[in-house]
PDB file of N, CA and C in Angstrom:
ATOM      1  N   MET E 103     101.384 188.711 292.987  1.00 76.00           N
ATOM      2  CA  MET E 103     101.311 189.973 293.728  1.00 76.00           C
ATOM      3  C   MET E 103     102.027 191.087 292.948  1.00 76.00           C
ATOM      4  N   PHE E 104     103.288 190.821 292.570  1.00 87.00           N
ATOM      5  CA  PHE E 104     104.060 191.839 291.832  1.00 87.00           C
ATOM      6  C   PHE E 104     103.414 192.110 290.476  1.00 87.00           C
ATOM      7  N   PHE E 105     102.950 191.037 289.799  1.00 90.00           N
ATOM      8  CA  PHE E 105     102.321 191.194 288.484  1.00 90.00           C
ATOM      9  C   PHE E 105     101.064 192.056 288.612  1.00 90.00           C
ATOM     10  N   ASN E 106     100.297 191.835 289.692  1.00 94.00           N
ATOM     11  CA  ASN E 106      99.088 192.633 289.950  1.00 94.00           C
ATOM     12  C   ASN E 106      99.453 194.100 290.081  1.00 94.00           C
ATOM     13  N   PHE E 107     100.548 194.380 290.798  1.00 94.00           N
ATOM     14  CA  PHE E 107     100.998 195.763 291.018  1.00 94.00           C
ATOM     15  C   PHE E 107     101.366 196.428 289.695  1.00 94.00           C
ATOM     16  N   VAL E 108     102.098 195.707 288.848  1.00 93.00           N
ATOM     17  CA  VAL E 108     102.500 196.252 287.537  1.00 93.00           C
ATOM     18  C   VAL E 108     101.266 196.489 286.675  1.00 93.00           C
ATOM     19  N   ASN E 109     100.322 195.538 286.713  1.00 95.00           N
ATOM     20  CA  ASN E 109      99.091 195.663 285.921  1.00 95.00           C
ATOM     21  C   ASN E 109      98.304 196.885 286.355  1.00 95.00           C
ATOM     22  N   LYS E 110      98.253 197.137 287.676  1.00 96.00           N
ATOM     23  CA  LYS E 110      97.512 198.284 288.205  1.00 96.00           C
ATOM     24  C   LYS E 110      98.122 199.588 287.687  1.00 96.00           C
ATOM     25  N   ILE E 111      99.448 199.658 287.660  1.00 96.00           N
ATOM     26  CA  ILE E 111     100.120 200.873 287.164  1.00 96.00           C
ATOM     27  C   ILE E 111      99.791 201.070 285.682  1.00 96.00           C
ATOM     28  N   LYS E 112      99.818 199.990 284.900  1.00 97.00           N
ATOM     29  CA  LYS E 112      99.519 200.095 283.461  1.00 97.00           C
ATOM     30  C   LYS E 112      98.099 200.602 283.257  1.00 97.00           C
ATOM     31  N   ILE E 113      97.158 200.091 284.046  1.00 97.00           N
ATOM     32  CA  ILE E 113      95.751 200.511 283.917  1.00 97.00           C
ATOM     33  C   ILE E 113      95.624 201.986 284.277  1.00 97.00           C
ATOM     34  N   GLU E 114      96.279 202.403 285.363  1.00 97.00           N
ATOM     35  CA  GLU E 114      96.194 203.812 285.782  1.00 97.00           C
ATOM     36  C   GLU E 114      96.788 204.729 284.716  1.00 97.00           C
ATOM     37  N   LYS E 115      97.903 204.324 284.129  1.00 97.00           N
ATOM     38  CA  LYS E 115      98.520 205.138 283.062  1.00 97.00           C
ATOM     39  C   LYS E 115      97.595 205.191 281.847  1.00 97.00           C
ATOM     40  N   GLY E 116      96.953 204.064 281.531  1.00 96.00           N
ATOM     41  CA  GLY E 116      96.019 204.007 280.402  1.00 96.00           C
ATOM     42  C   GLY E 116      94.838 204.941 280.619  1.00 96.00           C
ATOM     43  N   ILE E 117      94.327 204.965 281.859  1.00 97.00           N
ATOM     44  CA  ILE E 117      93.192 205.848 282.178  1.00 97.00           C
ATOM     45  C   ILE E 117      93.617 207.308 282.026  1.00 97.00           C
ATOM     46  N   LYS E 118      94.797 207.654 282.530  1.00 96.00           N
ATOM     47  CA  LYS E 118      95.275 209.045 282.417  1.00 96.00           C
ATOM     48  C   LYS E 118      95.435 209.430 280.959  1.00 96.00           C
ATOM     49  N   LYS E 119      95.934 208.503 280.141  1.00 96.00           N
ATOM     50  CA  LYS E 119      96.121 208.781 278.716  1.00 96.00           C
ATOM     51  C   LYS E 119      94.770 209.010 278.049  1.00 96.00           C
ATOM     52  N   MET E 120      93.762 208.193 278.404  1.00 96.00           N
ATOM     53  CA  MET E 120      92.426 208.349 277.834  1.00 96.00           C
ATOM     54  C   MET E 120      91.812 209.689 278.242  1.00 96.00           C
ATOM     55  N   GLN E 121      92.014 210.088 279.504  1.00 96.00           N
ATOM     56  CA  GLN E 121      91.490 211.375 279.973  1.00 96.00           C
ATOM     57  C   GLN E 121      92.150 212.512 279.208  1.00 96.00           C
ATOM     58  N   PHE E 122      93.458 212.398 278.976  1.00 94.00           N
ATOM     59  CA  PHE E 122      94.208 213.417 278.236  1.00 94.00           C
ATOM     60  C   PHE E 122      93.669 213.539 276.808  1.00 94.00           C
ATOM     61  N   ILE E 123      93.409 212.391 276.165  1.00 93.00           N
ATOM     62  CA  ILE E 123      92.868 212.389 274.799  1.00 93.00           C
ATOM     63  C   ILE E 123      91.472 213.010 274.803  1.00 93.00           C
ATOM     64  N   ASN E 124      90.657 212.692 275.812  1.00 94.00           N
ATOM     65  CA  ASN E 124      89.294 213.257 275.903  1.00 94.00           C
ATOM     66  C   ASN E 124      89.347 214.775 275.997  1.00 94.00           C
ATOM     67  N   ILE E 125      90.309 215.310 276.762  1.00 93.00           N
ATOM     68  CA  ILE E 125      90.434 216.771 276.913  1.00 93.00           C
ATOM     69  C   ILE E 125      90.775 217.397 275.558  1.00 93.00           C
ATOM     70  N   ILE E 126      91.677 216.760 274.806  1.00 92.00           N
ATOM     71  CA  ILE E 126      92.078 217.295 273.507  1.00 92.00           C
ATOM     72  C   ILE E 126      90.897 217.256 272.526  1.00 92.00           C
ATOM     73  N   MET E 127      90.120 216.165 272.570  1.00 88.00           N
ATOM     74  CA  MET E 127      89.017 215.983 271.617  1.00 88.00           C
ATOM     75  C   MET E 127      87.887 216.978 271.854  1.00 88.00           C
ATOM     76  N   LYS E 128      87.729 217.445 273.086  1.00 83.00           N
ATOM     77  CA  LYS E 128      86.607 218.350 273.399  1.00 83.00           C
ATOM     78  C   LYS E 128      86.788 219.709 272.751  1.00 83.00           C
TER      79      LYS E 128
END
């Protein structure tokens, strides 16, 4: 349960980072 929660946060941070990179690349 706790590991799932930590994994979810990592995925959300990864998505935000990818969106940020996409904005810069455009």
